[in-house]
Coordinates of C-alpha atoms in Angstrom, one line a residue:
M772 CA -25.2 57.5 31.1
K773 CA -24.6 56.7 34.8
R774 CA -27.2 53.9 34.7
F775 CA -25.3 52.7 31.0
L776 CA -22.3 52.7 33.4
T777 CA -23.0 50.8 36.1
T778 CA -24.6 48.3 34.2
L779 CA -21.7 47.8 32.0
V780 CA -19.5 47.5 35.5
I781 CA -21.6 45.4 36.9
L782 CA -21.5 42.4 34.1
L783 CA -17.8 42.8 34.5
V784 CA -17.7 41.9 37.8
V785 CA -20.0 39.3 37.1
V786 CA -17.2 37.9 34.4
V787 CA -14.8 38.4 36.3
V788 CA -16.4 36.8 40.2
G789 CA -17.1 33.7 37.1
L790 CA -14.2 33.1 35.7
T791 CA -12.4 33.6 39.4
A792 CA -15.5 30.7 40.3
L793 CA -15.0 28.6 37.3
V794 CA -10.9 29.1 37.9
M795 CA -11.8 27.9 41.6
L796 CA -14.0 25.1 40.8
V797 CA -13.1 23.4 37.7
N798 CA -9.1 22.2 37.9
P799 CA -8.0 21.2 35.1
N800 CA -6.4 18.3 35.8
D801 CA -9.6 16.8 36.0
F802 CA -10.0 16.5 32.6
R803 CA -6.1 14.5 32.8
Q804 CA -6.8 11.0 32.9
Y805 CA -10.5 11.6 30.7
L806 CA -8.2 12.3 27.7
V807 CA -5.7 9.7 28.6
E808 CA -9.1 6.9 28.7
K809 CA -10.3 8.5 25.5
V810 CA -7.4 8.0 23.0
E811 CA -6.0 5.3 24.7
K812 CA -10.0 3.7 23.9
K813 CA -10.5 5.1 20.8
S814 CA -6.9 4.2 19.2
G815 CA -4.7 1.7 22.1
Y816 CA -1.9 5.2 21.7
Q817 CA -0.6 6.0 25.4
L818 CA -1.1 10.4 25.7
D819 CA 1.1 11.5 28.5
F820 CA 1.7 15.3 30.0
K821 CA 4.3 16.6 31.7
G822 CA 3.5 18.9 34.4
D823 CA 0.6 20.3 35.6
M824 CA -2.9 22.1 34.1
R825 CA -3.1 24.8 34.4
W826 CA -6.0 28.1 33.3
H827 CA -5.1 30.6 30.8
V828 CA -7.5 33.5 30.6
W829 CA -6.8 35.9 28.7
P830 CA -7.3 36.3 25.4
T831 CA -9.1 33.6 25.6
L832 CA -9.7 31.0 28.1
S833 CA -7.3 28.5 27.5
I834 CA -6.3 25.1 29.3
I835 CA -2.4 25.2 29.2
T836 CA -0.3 22.2 29.7
G837 CA 3.5 21.5 28.7
P838 CA 5.6 18.6 26.9
V839 CA 3.0 16.2 25.5
S840 CA 3.8 12.8 23.9
V841 CA 1.9 10.2 22.1
T842 CA 3.2 6.8 22.2
A843 CA 2.4 3.1 20.2
P844 CA 2.0 1.0 22.3
N845 CA 5.5 -1.1 23.2
A846 CA 7.2 1.4 21.2
S847 CA 10.2 3.3 22.1
Q848 CA 9.9 6.4 20.8
P849 CA 7.0 8.7 20.8
V850 CA 4.4 8.8 17.3
L851 CA 4.1 12.6 18.5
S852 CA 5.5 15.2 21.1
A853 CA 4.9 18.4 21.3
E854 CA 6.6 21.5 24.0
N855 CA 3.4 22.6 25.3
M856 CA -0.8 22.7 23.8
R857 CA -2.6 24.9 24.5
L858 CA -6.9 24.2 24.7
D859 CA -8.9 27.3 24.0
V860 CA -12.7 25.9 26.0
E861 CA -15.5 27.8 26.4
L862 CA -17.3 28.8 29.4
W863 CA -20.5 27.4 30.1
P864 CA -20.5 24.2 28.5
L865 CA -18.0 23.5 31.6
L866 CA -21.1 23.9 33.7
S867 CA -22.5 21.2 31.9
H868 CA -19.2 18.8 32.5
R869 CA -19.1 19.3 28.5
L870 CA -15.8 20.4 27.3
S871 CA -16.0 22.6 24.0
V872 CA -12.9 23.6 23.3
E873 CA -12.7 25.9 19.7
Q874 CA -8.9 25.6 19.2
I875 CA -6.2 22.6 20.1
V876 CA -2.6 24.9 19.6
L877 CA 0.8 22.2 19.8
D878 CA 3.6 24.2 19.4
G879 CA 7.4 22.5 18.4
A880 CA 5.1 19.2 17.4
V881 CA 7.5 15.8 16.4
I882 CA 6.1 13.7 14.3
R883 CA 7.9 10.2 13.8
Q884 CA 7.1 7.7 10.8
T885 CA 10.0 5.0 11.9
P886 CA 10.5 1.8 12.8
E887 CA 10.7 3.1 16.4
S888 CA 7.4 4.3 16.8
E889 CA 5.7 1.4 15.3
P890 CA 3.2 -0.4 17.6
Q891 CA 5.8 -3.5 19.0
I892 CA 4.3 -7.2 20.0
S893 CA 6.0 -8.4 23.2
T894 CA 6.4 -11.7 22.8
N895 CA 5.7 -12.5 26.5
S896 CA 2.5 -10.5 26.1
P897 CA -1.1 -13.0 26.3
I898 CA -2.7 -12.8 23.6
A899 CA -6.5 -11.7 23.7
P900 CA -9.5 -14.1 23.3
E901 CA -10.7 -13.2 19.7
G902 CA -15.2 -11.4 20.4
H903 CA -16.1 -8.0 22.6
Q904 CA -12.6 -6.8 24.9
R905 CA -13.0 -5.3 27.8
T906 CA -12.3 -1.3 27.8
P907 CA -10.6 0.5 30.5
S908 CA -13.0 1.6 33.8
S909 CA -14.1 4.9 33.6
T910 CA -13.7 7.5 37.1
E911 CA -16.3 9.4 37.3
K912 CA -14.0 11.9 36.4
S913 CA -13.7 10.5 32.8
Q914 CA -17.8 11.4 32.1
W915 CA -16.9 14.7 30.5
L916 CA -17.8 14.9 27.0
L917 CA -15.6 15.8 24.4
D918 CA -16.3 18.7 21.0
I919 CA -14.0 19.7 19.2
N920 CA -14.2 22.7 16.6
Q921 CA -10.0 23.7 15.8
V922 CA -7.2 22.6 16.2
E923 CA -3.7 24.3 15.3
V924 CA 0.0 23.2 14.5
S925 CA 2.1 25.7 14.2
N926 CA 6.3 25.0 13.9
S927 CA 6.5 21.8 14.2
L928 CA 8.2 18.3 12.6
V929 CA 7.3 15.2 10.9
I930 CA 10.0 12.1 10.9
W931 CA 9.5 9.5 7.7
K932 CA 11.8 6.2 7.6
T933 CA 11.0 3.7 5.2
K934 CA 13.1 0.5 4.4
N935 CA 15.3 3.1 2.0
D936 CA 14.6 6.8 2.8
E937 CA 14.2 9.0 5.4
Y938 CA 11.8 12.3 4.9
N939 CA 11.6 15.6 6.9
L940 CA 8.7 18.1 6.7
R941 CA 10.1 20.5 8.2
N942 CA 8.5 24.5 9.4
I943 CA 4.4 22.7 9.5
D944 CA 1.8 24.9 10.0
L945 CA -1.3 23.1 10.1
S946 CA -4.7 24.4 11.1
L947 CA -8.4 22.8 11.0
K948 CA -11.7 24.1 11.9
K949 CA -14.8 22.9 11.5
G950 CA -17.9 24.3 10.0
D951 CA -21.3 23.5 8.9
E952 CA -23.0 20.5 7.8
R953 CA -19.8 19.2 9.3
K954 CA -17.2 20.3 6.8
I955 CA -13.9 21.0 7.7
K956 CA -11.5 23.9 6.5
A957 CA -7.5 23.1 6.0
K958 CA -4.6 25.0 5.3
F959 CA -1.3 23.3 5.5
S960 CA 2.0 24.6 4.1
G961 CA 5.5 23.4 5.5
N962 CA 8.9 21.7 4.0
L963 CA 9.6 18.4 2.8
N964 CA 13.5 17.4 2.3
K965 CA 14.9 14.2 0.9
N966 CA 18.5 13.7 -0.1
Q967 CA 19.2 17.1 -0.9
Q968 CA 15.7 17.8 -2.8
E969 CA 13.5 20.5 -1.1
L970 CA 9.4 20.6 -1.4
S971 CA 8.6 23.9 -0.6
F972 CA 4.6 24.1 -0.6
D973 CA 1.1 25.8 0.7
A974 CA -2.3 24.2 0.5
Q975 CA -5.9 24.6 1.4
A976 CA -8.8 22.5 1.3
E977 CA -12.0 21.7 2.1
F978 CA -13.5 18.2 3.5
D979 CA -16.7 17.0 3.6
L980 CA -17.5 14.9 5.9
S981 CA -21.6 14.8 6.3
Q982 CA -21.6 10.9 5.3
L983 CA -18.0 10.1 6.5
S984 CA -19.8 6.0 7.0
H985 CA -19.5 6.2 3.3
Q986 CA -17.6 8.7 1.6
I987 CA -14.9 11.7 2.2
S988 CA -14.9 14.8 -0.6
G989 CA -13.7 18.0 -0.9
Q990 CA -11.6 20.3 -2.6
L991 CA -7.7 21.1 -3.4
S992 CA -8.8 24.2 -3.4
Q993 CA -4.8 25.9 -4.2
F994 CA -1.3 23.7 -3.3
D995 CA 1.5 25.8 -4.4
Y996 CA 4.5 24.3 -4.5
T997 CA 8.5 24.6 -5.1
F998 CA 10.9 21.9 -5.9
T999 CA 14.4 22.6 -5.1
G1000 CA 17.8 21.1 -5.0
V1001 CA 19.8 18.4 -6.9
D1002 CA 19.3 16.7 -10.3
L1003 CA 16.4 19.3 -10.6
P1004 CA 16.7 23.0 -12.7
E1005 CA 19.0 25.6 -11.5
G1006 CA 15.3 27.9 -10.7
G1007 CA 13.6 24.5 -9.4
I1008 CA 10.3 23.9 -10.9
T1009 CA 7.5 25.9 -10.0
G1010 CA 3.6 26.3 -10.6
Q1011 CA 0.0 25.1 -8.9
F1012 CA -2.3 22.3 -8.3
T1013 CA -5.8 21.9 -7.2
A1014 CA -8.6 19.6 -7.8
D1015 CA -11.7 18.1 -6.6
F1016 CA -11.1 14.2 -4.4
S1017 CA -13.7 11.4 -3.0
Y1018 CA -12.6 8.9 -0.8
L1019 CA -16.1 6.2 -1.5
K1020 CA -15.7 3.7 1.5
D1021 CA -17.1 0.4 -0.4
D1022 CA -16.8 -3.4 -0.6
I1023 CA -13.5 -2.1 -2.5
A1024 CA -12.6 1.5 -1.6
T1025 CA -12.2 4.6 -4.9
A1026 CA -10.7 7.5 -4.4
N1027 CA -10.7 10.0 -7.1
L1028 CA -9.4 13.3 -8.6
N1029 CA -11.3 14.9 -10.6
S1030 CA -10.8 18.3 -12.7
I1031 CA -7.3 18.4 -11.9
I1032 CA -4.6 21.2 -13.0
I1033 CA -2.0 20.8 -13.0
K1034 CA 1.1 23.6 -13.7
A1035 CA 4.3 23.3 -13.7
N1036 CA 7.2 26.1 -15.1
D1037 CA 5.5 26.9 -18.1
S1038 CA 3.8 23.2 -18.6
E1039 CA 0.0 22.2 -17.5
L1040 CA -1.6 19.5 -17.4
T1041 CA -5.5 18.6 -17.0
G1042 CA -7.7 15.3 -16.5
K1043 CA -8.7 13.0 -14.1
I1044 CA -6.9 9.7 -11.9
N1045 CA -8.8 7.1 -10.4
A1046 CA -8.3 4.0 -8.2
K1047 CA -9.4 1.1 -6.9
L1048 CA -7.7 0.9 -3.5
G1049 CA -7.9 -3.6 -3.5
N1050 CA -5.3 -5.9 -2.7
I1051 CA -3.6 -4.6 -5.5
P1052 CA -5.0 -1.2 -6.6
D1053 CA -6.0 0.2 -9.9
V1054 CA -5.2 3.3 -11.4
N1055 CA -6.8 4.9 -14.4
V1056 CA -5.5 8.2 -15.5
R1057 CA -6.4 10.5 -18.2
L1058 CA -4.8 13.5 -18.7
S1059 CA -4.5 16.0 -21.6
S1060 CA -2.0 19.3 -21.7
T1061 CA -2.0 22.0 -24.5
R1062 CA 1.7 22.2 -23.5
L1063 CA 4.3 20.5 -21.7
N1064 CA 7.9 21.4 -22.0
L1065 CA 10.2 18.1 -20.8
D1066 CA 12.8 20.2 -21.3
K1067 CA 12.3 23.1 -17.8
L1068 CA 11.0 20.3 -16.1
L1069 CA 14.3 17.7 -16.6
G1070 CA 17.2 21.0 -16.4
A1071 CA 17.8 20.3 -20.1
P1072 CA 19.7 22.5 -22.1
H1073 CA 18.6 23.3 -25.6
P1074 CA 21.5 21.8 -27.9
Q1075 CA 23.2 25.1 -29.7
D1076 CA 21.8 26.2 -33.2
N1077 CA 23.3 25.9 -36.3
A1078 CA 22.6 28.7 -38.3
N1079 CA 24.1 27.3 -41.6
T1080 CA 21.4 24.2 -41.5
G1081 CA 18.9 25.8 -42.1
T1082 CA 16.6 23.4 -41.4
N1083 CA 15.2 24.5 -37.6
T1084 CA 12.0 25.3 -38.8
N1085 CA 9.8 22.7 -37.2
A1086 CA 12.8 23.5 -33.6
T1087 CA 11.2 25.6 -30.3
N1088 CA 12.4 29.0 -30.4
E1089 CA 12.8 28.8 -26.5
T1090 CA 15.7 30.1 -24.7
E1091 CA 18.5 28.5 -23.5
N1092 CA 17.2 26.7 -20.4
P1093 CA 19.6 26.2 -17.1
A1094 CA 21.2 23.4 -16.6
R1095 CA 20.5 20.4 -13.6
V1096 CA 21.9 21.8 -9.8
G1097 CA 24.1 19.2 -9.3
V1098 CA 23.4 16.2 -11.3
K1099 CA 23.5 13.3 -9.8
P1100 CA 26.7 11.0 -10.9
V1101 CA 25.8 8.7 -14.5
I1102 CA 25.7 4.7 -13.0
S1103 CA 27.7 2.9 -15.2
G1104 CA 25.3 1.4 -17.6
K1105 CA 27.4 -2.4 -16.8
Q1106 CA 25.3 -2.8 -13.2
V1107 CA 22.5 -4.1 -15.1
Q1108 CA 20.7 -4.6 -12.0
K1109 CA 19.5 -0.6 -11.9
Y1110 CA 16.8 -1.2 -14.3
D1111 CA 14.7 -3.0 -11.4
L1112 CA 10.9 -2.0 -12.1
S1113 CA 9.9 -4.9 -10.6
N1114 CA 7.5 -2.7 -7.9
L1115 CA 5.5 -1.9 -10.7
K1116 CA 4.4 -5.7 -9.5
S1117 CA 2.5 -4.3 -6.9
F1118 CA -0.5 -2.4 -9.1
T1119 CA -2.5 -2.3 -12.6
A1120 CA -3.1 1.1 -13.8
N1121 CA -4.2 2.2 -17.6
I1122 CA -2.7 5.7 -19.1
N1123 CA -3.4 8.4 -21.2
L1124 CA -2.1 11.3 -22.1
S1125 CA -2.9 13.7 -24.9
I1126 CA -0.3 16.4 -25.7
D1127 CA -0.9 19.2 -28.5
N1128 CA 2.4 20.5 -27.9
L1129 CA 6.1 19.3 -26.9
V1130 CA 9.1 20.3 -26.6
Y1131 CA 12.1 17.5 -25.6
R1132 CA 15.6 18.4 -26.4
G1133 CA 15.1 21.4 -27.9
M1134 CA 12.7 19.6 -31.1
A1135 CA 8.8 20.9 -31.1
V1136 CA 6.6 17.8 -31.2
N1137 CA 3.3 18.2 -31.6
A1138 CA 0.5 15.6 -30.9
V1139 CA 2.0 13.3 -29.1
K1140 CA -1.0 10.6 -28.3
F1141 CA 0.3 8.0 -25.4
A1142 CA -1.7 4.9 -24.2
A1143 CA -0.3 2.4 -21.3
Q1144 CA -1.2 -0.5 -19.8
N1145 CA 0.0 -2.2 -16.5
Q1146 CA -0.2 -6.0 -15.7
D1147 CA 2.0 -7.9 -14.2
P1148 CA 4.4 -8.6 -15.2
Q1149 CA 4.3 -6.1 -17.8
L1150 CA 4.2 -2.6 -19.1
V1151 CA 2.6 -2.3 -22.5
I1152 CA 3.0 1.2 -23.9
S1153 CA 0.4 0.1 -26.5
Q1154 CA 0.8 4.0 -28.0
L1155 CA 3.5 6.1 -28.1
E1156 CA 2.9 8.6 -31.3
G1157 CA 3.9 12.5 -32.0
K1158 CA 4.4 14.6 -35.6
A1159 CA 7.7 16.7 -35.9
F1160 CA 9.9 17.9 -38.4
G1161 CA 7.6 17.3 -41.7
G1162 CA 6.6 13.4 -40.5
Q1163 CA 5.7 11.6 -38.1
F1164 CA 7.1 8.6 -35.8
S1165 CA 5.6 5.8 -34.3
L1166 CA 7.2 3.7 -30.8
P1167 CA 5.1 1.5 -29.5
V1168 CA 7.5 -0.3 -26.2
T1169 CA 6.7 -3.2 -24.1
I1170 CA 8.8 -4.1 -21.0
D1171 CA 9.0 -7.4 -18.9
Y1172 CA 10.0 -7.0 -15.2
A1173 CA 9.1 -9.9 -14.3
N1174 CA 13.0 -10.1 -13.9
V1175 CA 15.7 -8.1 -13.4
P1176 CA 17.3 -6.1 -15.9
A1177 CA 13.9 -5.7 -16.9
Q1178 CA 13.7 -6.8 -20.9
L1179 CA 12.3 -4.5 -23.5
T1180 CA 10.8 -5.2 -26.8
A1181 CA 10.4 -1.7 -28.7
K1182 CA 9.5 -1.0 -32.6
P1183 CA 10.5 2.1 -33.7
N1184 CA 8.7 3.7 -36.9
I1185 CA 9.9 7.4 -38.4
E1186 CA 8.4 8.5 -41.6
N1187 CA 10.1 11.5 -43.2
I1188 CA 11.6 13.0 -40.5
D1189 CA 14.0 15.8 -41.3
L1190 CA 17.7 14.1 -40.0
T1191 CA 19.7 16.7 -39.3
P1192 CA 17.5 18.4 -35.4
L1193 CA 17.2 15.0 -34.9
L1194 CA 20.8 14.2 -34.6
K1195 CA 21.7 17.4 -33.3
A1196 CA 18.4 17.3 -30.2
F1197 CA 20.5 13.9 -29.4
N1198 CA 23.9 15.2 -29.8
M1199 CA 25.3 13.2 -32.7
P1200 CA 27.3 13.3 -35.5
E1201 CA 25.4 15.5 -38.3
K1202 CA 27.3 14.2 -41.0
L1203 CA 24.3 12.9 -43.1
S1204 CA 21.0 14.8 -43.8
G1205 CA 18.1 14.5 -45.7
I1206 CA 14.1 13.0 -44.6
V1207 CA 14.7 10.1 -42.9
T1208 CA 12.5 6.5 -42.3
I1209 CA 13.1 4.4 -40.0
N1210 CA 12.1 0.3 -39.1
A1211 CA 13.4 -1.4 -36.1
D1212 CA 12.0 -4.5 -34.0
L1213 CA 14.7 -4.3 -30.8
S1214 CA 15.2 -5.6 -27.6
G1215 CA 17.2 -6.1 -24.7
P1216 CA 17.9 -5.0 -21.1
G1217 CA 17.1 -1.2 -20.0
Y1218 CA 15.4 1.7 -20.9
D1219 CA 18.1 4.9 -21.3
D1220 CA 20.7 6.1 -23.9
H1221 CA 23.8 3.6 -22.4
A1222 CA 20.8 0.7 -23.1
V1223 CA 19.6 1.3 -26.4
K1224 CA 23.3 1.9 -27.5
N1225 CA 25.4 -1.2 -26.3
L1226 CA 22.2 -4.0 -24.7
W1227 CA 19.7 -4.0 -27.5
Q1228 CA 19.5 -6.0 -30.8
G1229 CA 17.3 -6.3 -33.7
P1230 CA 16.9 -6.1 -37.2
V1231 CA 16.9 -2.8 -38.2
N1232 CA 16.1 -1.1 -41.3
F1233 CA 17.1 2.6 -43.0
S1234 CA 16.0 4.9 -46.1
L1235 CA 17.4 8.7 -46.3
R1236 CA 15.7 10.4 -49.0
N1237 CA 17.2 13.8 -50.4
A1238 CA 20.4 12.1 -48.5
R1239 CA 24.0 14.3 -48.0
L1240 CA 27.3 12.8 -46.5
A1241 CA 29.0 15.5 -45.4
G1242 CA 33.1 15.9 -44.9
L1243 CA 33.2 13.8 -48.0
N1244 CA 32.0 13.8 -51.7
I1245 CA 33.4 10.6 -53.3
P1246 CA 32.7 11.0 -57.3
L1247 CA 35.2 13.9 -56.5
L1248 CA 37.6 11.3 -54.4
I1249 CA 37.4 8.3 -57.6
Q1250 CA 37.9 11.3 -60.0
Q1251 CA 41.3 13.5 -58.5
S1252 CA 43.2 10.1 -57.7
I1253 CA 41.9 9.1 -61.4
S1254 CA 43.1 11.5 -63.0
R1255 CA 46.4 11.8 -61.1
V1256 CA 47.5 8.5 -62.6
T1257 CA 46.5 9.3 -66.5
N1258 CA 46.0 12.1 -68.8
K1259 CA 43.3 10.9 -70.6
I1260 CA 40.2 12.1 -68.0
N1261 CA 40.0 15.4 -67.6
A1262 CA 40.7 16.9 -63.7
P1263 CA 36.9 17.3 -62.0
V1264 CA 36.1 21.4 -61.5
N1265 CA 33.4 19.6 -59.2
T1266 CA 35.1 20.9 -56.1
G1267 CA 31.7 20.3 -53.2
N1268 CA 33.0 18.7 -49.8
Y1269 CA 29.8 16.3 -49.9
T1270 CA 28.3 13.5 -51.6
E1271 CA 24.4 13.8 -52.4
V1272 CA 22.2 11.3 -53.4
E1273 CA 18.2 10.8 -53.9
L1274 CA 17.8 7.6 -51.6
F1275 CA 20.4 6.1 -49.1
T1276 CA 19.0 3.4 -48.1
V1277 CA 20.9 0.3 -45.2
N1278 CA 19.2 -2.9 -44.2
G1279 CA 21.4 -3.9 -41.4
R1280 CA 20.9 -5.5 -37.3
L1281 CA 21.5 -3.7 -34.5
N1282 CA 23.8 -6.0 -31.8
K1283 CA 24.6 -4.6 -28.8
G1284 CA 26.1 -1.1 -30.0
I1285 CA 27.3 -2.8 -33.3
I1286 CA 25.3 -2.1 -36.8
N1287 CA 26.4 -5.3 -39.3
I1288 CA 25.6 -3.9 -42.8
A1289 CA 23.5 -6.2 -44.8
S1290 CA 23.5 -4.2 -47.8
M1291 CA 23.4 -0.7 -48.3
Q1292 CA 22.7 1.4 -51.7
A1293 CA 22.7 4.6 -53.2
T1294 CA 21.4 5.8 -56.0
S1295 CA 21.3 8.9 -58.5
P1296 CA 21.2 10.2 -61.7
L1297 CA 25.4 11.2 -61.1
I1298 CA 26.3 7.4 -59.2
S1299 CA 25.1 4.6 -57.9
I1300 CA 26.9 2.5 -54.8
S1301 CA 26.3 -0.4 -52.9
G1302 CA 28.1 -2.0 -50.6
Q1303 CA 28.6 -3.5 -46.6
G1304 CA 30.0 -3.3 -43.5
W1305 CA 29.7 -2.3 -39.8
A1306 CA 29.0 0.5 -37.7
N1307 CA 29.8 1.3 -34.1
V1308 CA 27.3 3.3 -32.3
P1309 CA 28.9 3.8 -29.0
A1310 CA 32.0 4.8 -30.9
E1311 CA 31.0 6.4 -32.9
S1312 CA 33.2 4.9 -35.6
L1313 CA 32.8 2.5 -39.1
D1314 CA 34.4 0.1 -41.7
V1315 CA 32.3 -0.1 -45.1
N1316 CA 33.7 -1.3 -48.3
L1317 CA 31.9 0.2 -51.2
G1318 CA 31.6 -0.4 -55.4
V1319 CA 31.4 2.7 -56.7
Q1320 CA 30.0 3.8 -60.3
I1321 CA 29.9 7.2 -61.6
T1322 CA 27.5 7.3 -64.5
Q1323 CA 28.3 11.1 -65.1
G1324 CA 30.9 13.7 -64.6
W1325 CA 33.5 12.8 -66.4
G1326 CA 35.3 14.7 -68.9
G1327 CA 38.0 13.6 -71.6
D1328 CA 38.7 10.7 -73.4
S1329 CA 35.2 9.6 -74.5
R1330 CA 36.6 5.6 -74.7
F1331 CA 38.0 5.7 -71.8
I1332 CA 35.0 8.3 -70.1
Q1333 CA 32.5 5.1 -71.2
Q1334 CA 34.4 2.0 -69.9
L1335 CA 34.9 4.4 -66.5
Q1336 CA 31.2 4.8 -66.5
A1337 CA 31.1 0.6 -66.8
M1338 CA 33.5 0.3 -64.1
T1339 CA 32.5 -0.8 -60.2
I1340 CA 34.9 0.8 -58.8
P1341 CA 36.0 -0.6 -54.7
L1342 CA 35.9 2.1 -52.0
R1343 CA 36.7 1.4 -48.0
I1344 CA 35.3 4.0 -45.8
Y1345 CA 36.9 3.7 -42.3
G1346 CA 37.6 5.6 -38.7
G1347 CA 35.8 8.3 -36.5
W1348 CA 32.5 9.9 -37.7
N1349 CA 33.7 13.1 -37.5
N1350 CA 37.3 12.1 -39.2
L1351 CA 36.0 9.7 -42.1
Q1352 CA 39.6 7.7 -44.0
Y1353 CA 39.3 5.8 -47.1
Q1354 CA 41.8 3.5 -49.0
L1355 CA 41.5 3.3 -52.8
N1356 CA 44.1 1.8 -55.2
V1357 CA 43.6 3.6 -58.2
E1358 CA 46.7 2.8 -59.9
K1359 CA 46.3 -0.8 -59.2
L1360 CA 42.5 -0.6 -61.0
L1361 CA 43.8 0.4 -64.0
R1362 CA 46.4 -1.8 -64.2
N1363 CA 44.2 -4.7 -63.6
E1364 CA 41.4 -3.0 -65.8
L1365 CA 43.6 -2.8 -68.4
R1366 CA 45.0 -6.6 -68.5
S1367 CA 41.4 -7.5 -68.3
Q1368 CA 40.9 -5.6 -71.8
A1369 CA 44.4 -7.6 -72.7
K1370 CA 43.4 -9.9 -72.3
E1371 CA 40.0 -10.0 -74.0
A1372 CA 41.1 -8.1 -77.2
I1373 CA 43.6 -10.9 -77.7
G1374 CA 40.8 -13.9 -77.5
N1375 CA 39.1 -12.0 -79.6
F1376 CA 42.3 -12.3 -81.5
L1377 CA 42.9 -15.4 -81.6
K1378 CA 39.6 -16.6 -82.4
K1379 CA 39.4 -14.7 -85.2
E1380 CA 42.7 -16.0 -86.0
E1381 CA 41.8 -19.6 -85.7
K1382 CA 38.7 -19.3 -87.2
Q1383 CA 40.2 -17.6 -89.7
G1384 CA 43.3 -20.3 -90.5
L1385 CA 40.3 -23.2 -90.3
S1386 CA 38.4 -21.3 -92.8
D1387 CA 41.3 -20.8 -94.9
L1388 CA 41.8 -24.9 -94.4
L1389 CA 38.3 -26.5 -95.7
N1390 CA 38.6 -23.5 -99.0
A1391 CA 42.3 -25.3 -99.8
L1392 CA 40.5 -28.6 -99.3

């Protein structure tokens, strides 16, 4: 035991003496010029140390510096500054002039990517000739070799300013650790702020640098995030993102994200993204999802359920979504310059999405397929289709963004879809119900609700099976009006506040919010209607002139009823969709009809008398 203690004391003395000798013999400031020249030679940037370097021997052998900064040539602000830096070094390599750094620790760092920190070319600076450029001569103290195993950045800030926006990345904690076979493990967390929105994240990844001259590959094993703030759902968007990645340095560099898994609230996407990074990047996206709830991602509340409609069997059963926080003000659609998609010129793309179940505006849409191709100057959505409410839809769109505002051409095709939940989803009056089929060929500037309702134009064909118009019973209206002016018919017994027909069709043309109705037909065993007019979509009003023929439901004088059944009754319906009014002059109608009948009877009588007089005259001769 005594011998063991003696040996331990001797070892301790050797370590203390060695460290003391190291501190006395090796001045850490000897590394200053070496590090400055190393950084300048590799990048052209200027490394500046403020204050002396000093040794720190506990708990690890370290070199401590004061404030440090890295500045681009002629820049007014440093691209990197830190309150202090610590280099944890190994002891034995120092004896052979090898600076082996176990870890670099930066605290309170500020990284700037702003115009003030960018390299500046002085107008008076001479231009160096092409070819080999002379590098700064090395001093004797710069014969050190440098090896770094780990980098730690904590409590730091990144300021990134572009032409239009400024981003702040705060509370940065970054760890880069070199492993075996030239692999680097990275941990990164922070808070990204922009325009009252914040992205908080915590990421882990592994980089494979074994083929650094040809490719960099690795795996993003963790990226947990929360996205909160203005114009987002009240609880924000929370999820995870993982992927395998690679970057190939060929003649045209290629970046790949494979085995992607994106989770956001209760939605999930999987697939891959590939990009060729030429002068104009070419992006290829293939993603699929079993469930994508856009309402929870966009913060759109579900429409209120209407228990009386009985048409929500295909609607989502989700609870009402929280509204967005501080929703941005809506810009007037008159400012058509907002429809600017000229940024799409900077890349080409081929995008394919497959979604089993999509929730949008409270609607449950199944088997959604989306395919789009971007090639300057057009974005062509060649496929956008799905199934909902017992039917299916297709919406191919072409967007021409050569000019501002962007011009769209859309050919919506809706087949056999229940109309009531569709109207409810888009907050439109539920006056009509039935099974709808729509075909249209529309075009115009813009791509939001305002543009569709106010700026688009083109032909529209509309048909509705088993149609019901709520709030107006046309047969009852006509029968009641006629029964008030004549006792030849009985008062109607059908008192329902709706009109039902088997088939209702409209052929018209949309012109910047106004649907000009060229023809309108409605047929059923009880009634036949034809007409024309117009409907104002933004103002939710209409004015149509109808010709109504009621073939059943009359009671009273049979001869008069036969006359009414053959009669086409003019009816004007106008006003707001929620307060429809009508114009029907029954007295004038009957007066004109009686006058026509009287004229016809007199004409027949005169013809008969004339024929009889001519016959008598011939007999007399």
